[in-house]
PDB file of C-alpha atoms and ligand atoms in Angstrom:
ATOM      1  CA  UNK A  14     112.858 109.264  79.200  1.00  0.00           C
ATOM      2  CA  UNK A  15     115.734 107.441  80.903  1.00  0.00           C
ATOM      3  CA  UNK A  16     118.253 109.952  79.462  1.00  0.00           C
ATOM      4  CA  UNK A  17     116.119 112.874  80.524  1.00  0.00           C
ATOM      5  CA  UNK A  18     115.852 111.519  84.077  1.00  0.00           C
ATOM      6  CA  UNK A  19     119.576 110.870  84.230  1.00  0.00           C
ATOM      7  CA  UNK A  20     120.322 114.418  83.118  1.00  0.00           C
ATOM      8  CA  UNK A  21     117.905 115.869  85.722  1.00  0.00           C
ATOM      9  CA  UNK A  22     119.660 113.779  88.388  1.00  0.00           C
ATOM     10  CA  UNK A  23     123.121 114.877  87.195  1.00  0.00           C
ATOM     11  CA  UNK A  24     122.180 118.549  87.150  1.00  0.00           C
ATOM     12  CA  UNK A  25     120.705 118.443  90.634  1.00  0.00           C
ATOM     13  CA  UNK A  26     123.378 116.427  92.420  1.00  0.00           C
ATOM     14  CA  UNK A  27     124.861 119.698  93.611  1.00  0.00           C
ATOM     15  CA  UNK A  28     121.886 120.089  95.963  1.00  0.00           C
ATOM     16  CA  UNK A  29     122.793 116.937  97.864  1.00  0.00           C
ATOM     17  CA  UNK A  30     125.527 118.993  99.553  1.00  0.00           C
ATOM     18  CA  UNK A  31     122.968 121.349 101.045  1.00  0.00           C
ATOM     19  CA  UNK A  32     120.942 120.435 104.087  1.00  0.00           C
ATOM     20  CA  UNK A  33     121.458 117.595 106.525  1.00  0.00           C
ATOM     21  CA  UNK A  34     120.418 113.981 106.956  1.00  0.00           C
ATOM     22  CA  UNK A  35     117.892 113.433 109.764  1.00  0.00           C
ATOM     23  CA  UNK A  36     119.655 112.805 113.050  1.00  0.00           C
ATOM     24  CA  UNK A  37     116.891 113.021 115.663  1.00  0.00           C
ATOM     25  CA  UNK A  38     116.477 109.296 114.984  1.00  0.00           C
ATOM     26  CA  UNK A  39     120.158 108.422 115.579  1.00  0.00           C
ATOM     27  CA  UNK A  40     120.260 105.542 113.095  1.00  0.00           C
ATOM     28  CA  UNK A  41     119.089 107.829 110.265  1.00  0.00           C
ATOM     29  CA  UNK A  42     122.227 109.927 110.730  1.00  0.00           C
ATOM     30  CA  UNK A  43     124.119 107.100 109.006  1.00  0.00           C
ATOM     31  CA  UNK A  44     122.357 107.773 105.676  1.00  0.00           C
ATOM     32  CA  UNK A  45     124.538 108.787 102.731  1.00  0.00           C
ATOM     33  CA  UNK A  46     123.740 112.458 101.920  1.00  0.00           C
ATOM     34  CA  UNK A  47     125.162 112.134  98.387  1.00  0.00           C
ATOM     35  CA  UNK A  48     122.476 109.729  97.222  1.00  0.00           C
ATOM     36  CA  UNK A  49     120.010 110.924  94.586  1.00  0.00           C
ATOM     37  CA  UNK A  50     117.694 108.596  92.700  1.00  0.00           C
ATOM     38  CA  UNK A  51     114.378 108.598  90.863  1.00  0.00           C
ATOM     39  CA  UNK A  52     111.874 106.063  89.560  1.00  0.00           C
ATOM     40  CA  UNK A  53     108.771 106.504  87.442  1.00  0.00           C
ATOM     41  CA  UNK A  54     105.987 104.000  86.923  1.00  0.00           C
ATOM     42  CA  UNK A  55     103.426 105.148  84.401  1.00  0.00           C
ATOM     43  CA  UNK A  56      99.762 104.143  84.216  1.00  0.00           C
ATOM     44  CA  UNK A  57     100.655 101.532  81.561  1.00  0.00           C
ATOM     45  CA  UNK A  58     103.095 100.005  84.083  1.00  0.00           C
ATOM     46  CA  UNK A  59     106.155 101.174  82.170  1.00  0.00           C
ATOM     47  CA  UNK A  60     109.020 101.735  84.613  1.00  0.00           C
ATOM     48  CA  UNK A  61     112.058 104.024  84.187  1.00  0.00           C
ATOM     49  CA  UNK A  62     114.750 104.732  86.761  1.00  0.00           C
ATOM     50  CA  UNK A  63     117.879 106.857  87.029  1.00  0.00           C
ATOM     51  CA  UNK A  64     120.568 107.792  89.535  1.00  0.00           C
ATOM     52  CA  UNK A  65     120.852 105.844  92.791  1.00  0.00           C
ATOM     53  CA  UNK A  66     117.670 103.886  92.267  1.00  0.00           C
ATOM     54  CA  UNK A  67     119.000 100.765  94.004  1.00  0.00           C
ATOM     55  CA  UNK A  68     119.436 102.587  97.307  1.00  0.00           C
ATOM     56  CA  UNK A  69     117.292 101.123 100.119  1.00  0.00           C
ATOM     57  CA  UNK A  70     115.896 103.672 102.555  1.00  0.00           C
ATOM     58  CA  UNK A  71     113.208 103.693 105.228  1.00  0.00           C
ATOM     59  CA  UNK A  72     109.945 105.094 103.970  1.00  0.00           C
ATOM     60  CA  UNK A  73     109.203 107.023 107.194  1.00  0.00           C
ATOM     61  CA  UNK A  74     106.245 109.374 106.749  1.00  0.00           C
ATOM     62  CA  UNK A  75     105.474 108.105 103.259  1.00  0.00           C
ATOM     63  CA  UNK A  76     103.706 105.249 105.057  1.00  0.00           C
ATOM     64  CA  UNK A  77     101.140 107.779 106.301  1.00  0.00           C
ATOM     65  CA  UNK A  78      99.614 107.641 102.805  1.00  0.00           C
ATOM     66  CA  UNK A  79      99.113 103.880 103.162  1.00  0.00           C
ATOM     67  CA  UNK A  80      97.673 104.234 106.681  1.00  0.00           C
ATOM     68  CA  UNK A  81      95.198 106.778 105.304  1.00  0.00           C
ATOM     69  CA  UNK A  82      94.281 104.486 102.397  1.00  0.00           C
ATOM     70  CA  UNK A  83      93.574 101.588 104.800  1.00  0.00           C
ATOM     71  CA  UNK A  84      91.481 103.746 107.073  1.00  0.00           C
ATOM     72  CA  UNK A  85      89.459 105.201 104.200  1.00  0.00           C
ATOM     73  CA  UNK A  86      88.761 101.690 102.922  1.00  0.00           C
ATOM     74  CA  UNK A  87      87.948 100.339 106.409  1.00  0.00           C
ATOM     75  CA  UNK A  88      85.830 103.116 107.763  1.00  0.00           C
ATOM     76  CA  UNK A  89      85.203 105.620 105.026  1.00  0.00           C
ATOM     77  CA  UNK A  90      85.346 109.356 105.177  1.00  0.00           C
ATOM     78  CA  UNK A  91      83.337 109.739 108.407  1.00  0.00           C
ATOM     79  CA  UNK A  92      85.511 107.441 110.487  1.00  0.00           C
ATOM     80  CA  UNK A  93      88.700 109.207 109.589  1.00  0.00           C
ATOM     81  CA  UNK A  94      87.491 112.763 109.912  1.00  0.00           C
ATOM     82  CA  UNK A  95      86.056 111.864 113.319  1.00  0.00           C
ATOM     83  CA  UNK A  96      89.645 111.386 114.449  1.00  0.00           C
ATOM     84  CA  UNK A  97      91.603 113.957 112.482  1.00  0.00           C
ATOM     85  CA  UNK A  98      91.003 117.178 110.587  1.00  0.00           C
ATOM     86  CA  UNK A  99      91.721 117.998 106.950  1.00  0.00           C
ATOM     87  CA  UNK A 100      93.555 121.272 107.344  1.00  0.00           C
ATOM     88  CA  UNK A 101      97.187 121.909 106.445  1.00  0.00           C
ATOM     89  CA  UNK A 102      99.470 122.688 109.347  1.00  0.00           C
ATOM     90  CA  UNK A 103     101.854 125.595 109.487  1.00  0.00           C
ATOM     91  CA  UNK A 104     103.826 123.761 112.175  1.00  0.00           C
ATOM     92  CA  UNK A 105     106.573 121.114 111.959  1.00  0.00           C
ATOM     93  CA  UNK A 106     105.407 117.499 111.527  1.00  0.00           C
ATOM     94  CA  UNK A 107     105.993 116.564 115.192  1.00  0.00           C
ATOM     95  CA  UNK A 108     104.651 119.758 116.712  1.00  0.00           C
ATOM     96  CA  UNK A 109     102.579 119.470 119.876  1.00  0.00           C
ATOM     97  CA  UNK A 110     101.134 122.920 120.786  1.00  0.00           C
ATOM     98  CA  UNK A 111      98.378 122.992 118.162  1.00  0.00           C
ATOM     99  CA  UNK A 112      96.916 119.728 119.447  1.00  0.00           C
ATOM    100  CA  UNK A 113      95.768 121.605 122.515  1.00  0.00           C
ATOM    101  CA  UNK A 114      94.187 124.342 120.506  1.00  0.00           C
ATOM    102  CA  UNK A 115      92.116 122.310 118.070  1.00  0.00           C
ATOM    103  CA  UNK A 116      88.599 121.033 118.615  1.00  0.00           C
ATOM    104  CA  UNK A 117      88.832 118.235 121.261  1.00  0.00           C
ATOM    105  CA  UNK A 118      92.564 117.746 120.666  1.00  0.00           C
ATOM    106  CA  UNK A 119      91.982 116.511 117.122  1.00  0.00           C
ATOM    107  CA  UNK A 120      95.197 116.528 115.053  1.00  0.00           C
ATOM    108  CA  UNK A 121      94.974 118.965 112.168  1.00  0.00           C
ATOM    109  CA  UNK A 122      95.441 116.350 109.426  1.00  0.00           C
ATOM    110  CA  UNK A 123      96.408 112.687 108.866  1.00  0.00           C
ATOM    111  CA  UNK A 124      99.980 113.505 107.753  1.00  0.00           C
ATOM    112  CA  UNK A 125     101.398 115.231 110.817  1.00  0.00           C
ATOM    113  CA  UNK A 126     102.666 112.639 113.312  1.00  0.00           C
ATOM    114  CA  UNK A 127      99.725 113.158 115.685  1.00  0.00           C
ATOM    115  CA  UNK A 128      97.252 112.517 112.855  1.00  0.00           C
ATOM    116  CA  UNK A 129      99.070 109.437 111.586  1.00  0.00           C
ATOM    117  CA  UNK A 130      99.318 107.942 115.086  1.00  0.00           C
ATOM    118  CA  UNK A 131      95.567 108.488 115.659  1.00  0.00           C
ATOM    119  CA  UNK A 132      94.815 106.939 112.251  1.00  0.00           C
ATOM    120  CA  UNK A 133      97.045 103.906 112.943  1.00  0.00           C
ATOM    121  CA  UNK A 134      94.986 103.177 116.046  1.00  0.00           C
ATOM    122  CA  UNK A 135      91.756 103.347 114.019  1.00  0.00           C
ATOM    123  CA  UNK A 136      92.741 100.951 111.204  1.00  0.00           C
ATOM    124  CA  UNK A 137      90.726  97.720 111.136  1.00  0.00           C
ATOM    125  CA  UNK A 138      92.073  94.903 113.344  1.00  0.00           C
ATOM    126  CA  UNK A 139      91.129  93.481 116.725  1.00  0.00           C
ATOM    127  CA  UNK A 140      94.564  94.315 118.117  1.00  0.00           C
ATOM    128  CA  UNK A 141      97.651  96.272 117.083  1.00  0.00           C
ATOM    129  CA  UNK A 142      99.284  93.199 115.541  1.00  0.00           C
ATOM    130  CA  UNK A 143      96.342  92.853 113.153  1.00  0.00           C
ATOM    131  CA  UNK A 144      96.420  96.571 112.356  1.00  0.00           C
ATOM    132  CA  UNK A 145     100.108  96.319 111.533  1.00  0.00           C
ATOM    133  CA  UNK A 146      99.522  93.281 109.305  1.00  0.00           C
ATOM    134  CA  UNK A 147      96.652  95.038 107.542  1.00  0.00           C
ATOM    135  CA  UNK A 148      98.788  98.071 106.680  1.00  0.00           C
ATOM    136  CA  UNK A 149     101.834  96.010 105.622  1.00  0.00           C
ATOM    137  CA  UNK A 150      99.616  93.841 103.407  1.00  0.00           C
ATOM    138  CA  UNK A 151      98.369  97.029 101.734  1.00  0.00           C
ATOM    139  CA  UNK A 152     101.954  98.279 101.292  1.00  0.00           C
ATOM    140  CA  UNK A 153     102.893  95.001  99.611  1.00  0.00           C
ATOM    141  CA  UNK A 154      99.841  95.044  97.392  1.00  0.00           C
ATOM    142  CA  UNK A 155     100.279  98.663  96.293  1.00  0.00           C
ATOM    143  CA  UNK A 156     104.009  98.236  95.596  1.00  0.00           C
ATOM    144  CA  UNK A 157     103.471  94.815  93.975  1.00  0.00           C
ATOM    145  CA  UNK A 158     106.322  93.558  96.141  1.00  0.00           C
ATOM    146  CA  UNK A 159     105.802  90.766  98.646  1.00  0.00           C
ATOM    147  CA  UNK A 160     109.368  90.966  99.970  1.00  0.00           C
ATOM    148  CA  UNK A 161     109.385  94.155 101.979  1.00  0.00           C
ATOM    149  CA  UNK A 162     111.606  94.235 105.057  1.00  0.00           C
ATOM    150  CA  UNK A 163     111.892  96.363 108.150  1.00  0.00           C
ATOM    151  CA  UNK A 164     115.193  98.050 108.879  1.00  0.00           C
ATOM    152  CA  UNK A 165     115.559  96.718 112.392  1.00  0.00           C
ATOM    153  CA  UNK A 166     118.253  99.181 113.432  1.00  0.00           C
ATOM    154  CA  UNK A 167     116.101 102.173 112.444  1.00  0.00           C
ATOM    155  CA  UNK A 168     113.043 100.674 114.141  1.00  0.00           C
ATOM    156  CA  UNK A 169     114.913 100.089 117.405  1.00  0.00           C
ATOM    157  CA  UNK A 170     116.569 103.499 117.220  1.00  0.00           C
ATOM    158  CA  UNK A 171     113.244 105.274 116.817  1.00  0.00           C
ATOM    159  CA  UNK A 172     111.538 103.187 119.492  1.00  0.00           C
ATOM    160  CA  UNK A 173     114.333 104.004 121.917  1.00  0.00           C
ATOM    161  CA  UNK A 174     114.455 107.735 121.240  1.00  0.00           C
ATOM    162  CA  UNK A 175     110.906 108.562 120.102  1.00  0.00           C
ATOM    163  CA  UNK A 176     109.943 110.578 123.175  1.00  0.00           C
ATOM    164  CA  UNK A 177     108.242 113.348 121.201  1.00  0.00           C
ATOM    165  CA  UNK A 178     106.001 110.823 119.486  1.00  0.00           C
ATOM    166  CA  UNK A 179     105.350 109.285 122.906  1.00  0.00           C
ATOM    167  CA  UNK A 180     104.264 112.682 124.245  1.00  0.00           C
ATOM    168  CA  UNK A 181     101.976 113.130 121.237  1.00  0.00           C
ATOM    169  CA  UNK A 182     100.456 109.668 121.651  1.00  0.00           C
ATOM    170  CA  UNK A 183      99.845 110.188 125.382  1.00  0.00           C
ATOM    171  CA  UNK A 184      98.129 113.471 124.608  1.00  0.00           C
ATOM    172  CA  UNK A 185      95.918 111.690 122.057  1.00  0.00           C
ATOM    173  CA  UNK A 186      95.122 108.976 124.585  1.00  0.00           C
ATOM    174  CA  UNK A 187      94.151 111.625 127.136  1.00  0.00           C
ATOM    175  CA  UNK A 188      91.892 113.257 124.558  1.00  0.00           C
ATOM    176  CA  UNK A 189      90.192 109.897 123.897  1.00  0.00           C
ATOM    177  CA  UNK A 190      91.490 109.668 120.335  1.00  0.00           C
ATOM    178  CA  UNK A 191      93.411 106.403 120.817  1.00  0.00           C
ATOM    179  CA  UNK A 192      91.718 103.189 122.000  1.00  0.00           C
ATOM    180  CA  UNK A 193      94.733 100.858 122.241  1.00  0.00           C
ATOM    181  CA  UNK A 194      97.715 101.232 124.549  1.00  0.00           C
ATOM    182  CA  UNK A 195     100.080 104.049 123.644  1.00  0.00           C
ATOM    183  CA  UNK A 196     103.100 101.732 123.402  1.00  0.00           C
ATOM    184  CA  UNK A 197     101.269  99.222 121.201  1.00  0.00           C
ATOM    185  CA  UNK A 198     100.107 101.891 118.750  1.00  0.00           C
ATOM    186  CA  UNK A 199     103.542 103.517 118.656  1.00  0.00           C
ATOM    187  CA  UNK A 200     105.183 100.171 118.051  1.00  0.00           C
ATOM    188  CA  UNK A 201     103.066  99.735 114.905  1.00  0.00           C
ATOM    189  CA  UNK A 202     103.834 103.297 113.802  1.00  0.00           C
ATOM    190  CA  UNK A 203     107.609 102.953 114.388  1.00  0.00           C
ATOM    191  CA  UNK A 204     107.725  99.620 112.552  1.00  0.00           C
ATOM    192  CA  UNK A 205     105.804 101.023 109.590  1.00  0.00           C
ATOM    193  CA  UNK A 206     108.121 104.045 109.361  1.00  0.00           C
ATOM    194  CA  UNK A 207     111.061 101.605 109.270  1.00  0.00           C
ATOM    195  CA  UNK A 208     109.934  99.622 106.229  1.00  0.00           C
ATOM    196  CA  UNK A 209     112.708  99.730 103.629  1.00  0.00           C
ATOM    197  CA  UNK A 210     112.056 100.285  99.948  1.00  0.00           C
ATOM    198  CA  UNK A 211     113.758 101.390  96.760  1.00  0.00           C
ATOM    199  CA  UNK A 212     112.259 104.192  94.657  1.00  0.00           C
ATOM    200  CA  UNK A 213     110.790 101.694  92.177  1.00  0.00           C
ATOM    201  CA  UNK A 214     108.514 100.241  94.920  1.00  0.00           C
ATOM    202  CA  UNK A 215     107.241 103.661  95.883  1.00  0.00           C
ATOM    203  CA  UNK A 216     106.683 104.745  92.260  1.00  0.00           C
ATOM    204  CA  UNK A 217     104.445 101.669  91.876  1.00  0.00           C
ATOM    205  CA  UNK A 218     102.321 102.804  94.819  1.00  0.00           C
ATOM    206  CA  UNK A 219     102.015 106.276  93.278  1.00  0.00           C
ATOM    207  CA  UNK A 220     101.053 104.805  89.908  1.00  0.00           C
ATOM    208  CA  UNK A 221      97.988 103.163  91.486  1.00  0.00           C
ATOM    209  CA  UNK A 222      96.859 106.530  92.837  1.00  0.00           C
ATOM    210  CA  UNK A 223      97.666 108.171  89.475  1.00  0.00           C
ATOM    211  CA  UNK A 224      95.551 105.528  87.741  1.00  0.00           C
ATOM    212  CA  UNK A 225      92.372 106.242  89.730  1.00  0.00           C
ATOM    213  CA  UNK A 226      93.062 103.526  92.322  1.00  0.00           C
ATOM    214  CA  UNK A 227      93.571 100.757  89.726  1.00  0.00           C
ATOM    215  CA  UNK A 228      96.867  98.798  89.717  1.00  0.00           C
ATOM    216  CA  UNK A 229      98.434  99.330  86.258  1.00  0.00           C
ATOM    217  CA  UNK A 230      99.955  95.814  86.317  1.00  0.00           C
ATOM    218  CA  UNK A 231      96.783  93.845  87.117  1.00  0.00           C
ATOM    219  CA  UNK A 232      93.875  96.261  86.538  1.00  0.00           C
ATOM    220  CA  UNK A 233      92.696  95.455  90.067  1.00  0.00           C
ATOM    221  CA  UNK A 234      90.806  98.339  91.672  1.00  0.00           C
ATOM    222  CA  UNK A 235      92.640  98.650  94.990  1.00  0.00           C
ATOM    223  CA  UNK A 236      91.610 102.113  96.153  1.00  0.00           C
ATOM    224  CA  UNK A 237      87.942 103.176  95.854  1.00  0.00           C
ATOM    225  CA  UNK A 238      87.436 106.289  93.725  1.00  0.00           C
ATOM    226  CA  UNK A 239      86.307 108.546  96.575  1.00  0.00           C
ATOM    227  CA  UNK A 240      89.212 107.436  98.779  1.00  0.00           C
ATOM    228  CA  UNK A 241      91.644 108.068  95.923  1.00  0.00           C
ATOM    229  CA  UNK A 242      90.282 111.593  95.538  1.00  0.00           C
ATOM    230  CA  UNK A 243      90.702 112.305  99.264  1.00  0.00           C
ATOM    231  CA  UNK A 244      94.265 110.923  99.271  1.00  0.00           C
ATOM    232  CA  UNK A 245      95.289 113.242  96.431  1.00  0.00           C
ATOM    233  CA  UNK A 246      93.661 116.230  98.130  1.00  0.00           C
ATOM    234  CA  UNK A 247      95.421 115.601 101.467  1.00  0.00           C
ATOM    235  CA  UNK A 248      98.742 114.909  99.703  1.00  0.00           C
ATOM    236  CA  UNK A 249      98.413 118.235  97.870  1.00  0.00           C
ATOM    237  CA  UNK A 250      97.545 120.286 100.933  1.00  0.00           C
ATOM    238  CA  UNK A 251      99.525 118.510 103.685  1.00  0.00           C
ATOM    239  CA  UNK A 252     102.089 116.199 102.044  1.00  0.00           C
ATOM    240  CA  UNK A 253     105.181 118.324 102.598  1.00  0.00           C
ATOM    241  CA  UNK A 254     104.167 119.604 106.038  1.00  0.00           C
ATOM    242  CA  UNK A 255     104.713 123.309 106.560  1.00  0.00           C
ATOM    243  CA  UNK A 256     106.224 123.620 103.106  1.00  0.00           C
ATOM    244  CA  UNK A 257     103.234 122.203 101.225  1.00  0.00           C
ATOM    245  CA  UNK A 258     102.245 125.615  99.826  1.00  0.00           C
ATOM    246  CA  UNK A 259     105.672 126.304  98.334  1.00  0.00           C
ATOM    247  CA  UNK A 260     105.793 122.763  96.931  1.00  0.00           C
ATOM    248  CA  UNK A 261     102.339 123.202  95.351  1.00  0.00           C
ATOM    249  CA  UNK A 262     103.528 126.364  93.596  1.00  0.00           C
ATOM    250  CA  UNK A 263     106.868 124.959  92.433  1.00  0.00           C
ATOM    251  CA  UNK A 264     106.008 121.300  91.721  1.00  0.00           C
ATOM    252  CA  UNK A 265     102.205 121.057  91.815  1.00  0.00           C
ATOM    253  CA  UNK A 266     101.810 117.300  92.267  1.00  0.00           C
ATOM    254  CA  UNK A 267     100.085 115.492  95.157  1.00  0.00           C
ATOM    255  CA  UNK A 268     103.093 114.234  97.138  1.00  0.00           C
ATOM    256  CA  UNK A 269     104.312 112.950 100.481  1.00  0.00           C
ATOM    257  CA  UNK A 270     107.786 113.209 101.946  1.00  0.00           C
ATOM    258  CA  UNK A 271     109.606 111.222 104.633  1.00  0.00           C
ATOM    259  CA  UNK A 272     112.675 111.981 106.751  1.00  0.00           C
ATOM    260  CA  UNK A 273     114.449 109.000 105.182  1.00  0.00           C
ATOM    261  CA  UNK A 274     114.778 111.324 102.154  1.00  0.00           C
ATOM    262  CA  UNK A 275     112.034 109.838 100.012  1.00  0.00           C
ATOM    263  CA  UNK A 276     109.219 111.727  98.299  1.00  0.00           C
ATOM    264  CA  UNK A 277     106.309 110.069  96.512  1.00  0.00           C
ATOM    265  CA  UNK A 278     104.491 112.091  93.848  1.00  0.00           C
ATOM    266  CA  UNK A 279     101.402 111.498  91.755  1.00  0.00           C
ATOM    267  CA  UNK A 280     100.872 112.893  88.265  1.00  0.00           C
ATOM    268  CA  UNK A 281      97.166 112.018  87.880  1.00  0.00           C
ATOM    269  CA  UNK A 282      96.304 109.965  84.782  1.00  0.00           C
ATOM    270  CA  UNK A 283      99.986 109.914  83.833  1.00  0.00           C
ATOM    271  CA  UNK A 284     102.447 108.365  86.258  1.00  0.00           C
ATOM    272  CA  UNK A 285     103.692 107.685  89.755  1.00  0.00           C
ATOM    273  CA  UNK A 286     107.085 109.102  90.723  1.00  0.00           C
ATOM    274  CA  UNK A 287     109.447 108.509  93.645  1.00  0.00           C
ATOM    275  CA  UNK A 288     112.713 110.253  94.467  1.00  0.00           C
ATOM    276  CA  UNK A 289     115.264 109.751  97.213  1.00  0.00           C
ATOM    277  CA  UNK A 290     117.857 112.170  98.538  1.00  0.00           C
ATOM    278  CA  UNK A 291     118.566 111.885 102.282  1.00  0.00           C
ATOM    279  CA  UNK A 292     119.856 115.427 102.735  1.00  0.00           C
ATOM    280  CA  UNK A 293     116.908 117.390 104.161  1.00  0.00           C
ATOM    281  CA  UNK A 294     115.797 120.978 104.637  1.00  0.00           C
ATOM    282  CA  UNK A 295     114.575 122.203 108.038  1.00  0.00           C
ATOM    283  CA  UNK A 296     111.023 121.033 107.259  1.00  0.00           C
ATOM    284  CA  UNK A 297     112.280 117.448 106.886  1.00  0.00           C
ATOM    285  CA  UNK A 298     111.963 117.326 103.080  1.00  0.00           C
ATOM    286  CA  UNK A 299     114.686 116.181 100.662  1.00  0.00           C
ATOM    287  CA  UNK A 300     116.303 119.278  99.136  1.00  0.00           C
ATOM    288  CA  UNK A 301     117.651 117.633  95.980  1.00  0.00           C
ATOM    289  CA  UNK A 302     114.508 115.485  95.726  1.00  0.00           C
ATOM    290  CA  UNK A 303     112.288 118.568  95.591  1.00  0.00           C
ATOM    291  CA  UNK A 304     114.583 120.141  92.973  1.00  0.00           C
ATOM    292  CA  UNK A 305     114.409 117.015  90.807  1.00  0.00           C
ATOM    293  CA  UNK A 306     110.620 116.941  91.053  1.00  0.00           C
ATOM    294  CA  UNK A 307     110.422 120.641  90.236  1.00  0.00           C
ATOM    295  CA  UNK A 308     112.446 120.191  87.079  1.00  0.00           C
ATOM    296  CA  UNK A 309     110.576 117.072  85.992  1.00  0.00           C
ATOM    297  CA  UNK A 310     107.238 118.761  86.634  1.00  0.00           C
ATOM    298  CA  UNK A 311     108.257 121.735  84.483  1.00  0.00           C
ATOM    299  CA  UNK A 312     109.688 119.743  81.605  1.00  0.00           C
ATOM    300  CA  UNK A 313     106.818 117.214  81.438  1.00  0.00           C
ATOM    301  CA  UNK A 314     104.081 119.687  82.395  1.00  0.00           C
ATOM    302  CA  UNK A 315     102.991 117.564  85.345  1.00  0.00           C
ATOM    303  CA  UNK A 316     101.577 120.244  87.653  1.00  0.00           C
ATOM    304  CA  UNK A 317      97.900 119.617  88.388  1.00  0.00           C
ATOM    305  CA  UNK A 318      97.410 123.384  88.381  1.00  0.00           C
ATOM    306  CA  UNK A 319      98.303 123.877  84.721  1.00  0.00           C
TER     307      UNK A 319
HETATM  308  N1  LIG B 401     109.312 108.246 111.922  1.00  0.00           N
HETATM  309  C1  LIG B 401     109.348 109.673 111.801  1.00  0.00           C
HETATM  310  C2  LIG B 401     108.786 110.337 113.044  1.00  0.00           C
HETATM  311  O1  LIG B 401     107.795 109.928 113.501  1.00  0.00           O
HETATM  312  C3  LIG B 401     108.574 110.080 110.595  1.00  0.00           C
HETATM  313  C4  LIG B 401     108.636 111.576 110.369  1.00  0.00           C
HETATM  314  C5  LIG B 401     108.757 111.973 108.942  1.00  0.00           C
HETATM  315  O2  LIG B 401     109.133 111.205 108.057  1.00  0.00           O
HETATM  316  N2  LIG B 401     108.520 113.224 108.698  1.00  0.00           N
HETATM  317  O3  LIG B 401     109.326 111.265 113.576  1.00  0.00           O
END
């Protein structure tokens, strides 16, 4: 498998020259566009990696999966779908106009920024500090890595320049969808987006989802079965924003992307996969990363639609 992964990486390196690294968060503009790496963790906890798998990058929107997991565990289906919808969006991830047009300002789904910010506010914890700790503890547990760090420069950069997210959060507050102060909720969200990982950590998280919510390394049931089902459904329909349909056709695995260049993918009952390639398309998804996943999905027959 290692040789196969390496050859997929080698063949798709050419795509790292297309697209652009995210620059609307100034610190992200420093990312190396030539990076391309992959890690797999299967449901027997066997790990394989290839390419630039030692590259640390901020997980950005991939953390929205963890926020959703926490909220589903804390409050169940009703609590979450009180706050956000479950419909894919045909708009960019930080779009504002549709908020005004949906029922009582409800964000369309938990994976656009508006949805993730509303969900962050609703995670269990008597204040935002506790909510943050709850979500980070879940990240550590799911990645089986207690040593996760925040990239402070990215966190500060996003906090300083995140005016669009501020506008979204104020809108949510006005619509009664956020209980805590806008700045406190955003601070948690910005910090979570700035957690740094390597692809191996993220593949571990995906392997838990692939294994029905059970950690392959300890057999601990971390995600309840119904929550695990909902996560996979939302990843499939909303995970790559306004390119989720194309991704479903070409790759066909429940996935979630982030503007740091990472994508997490789940091959149910088989394996968890993570790729990184910081050069993005205009939707904010890694171009080379999607190509790598497309090829792997074809060669290993990983599409859930087969
Ligand atoms: N931190 C980023 C933002 O809120 C996350 C977006 C993303 O990864 N798509 O804009």
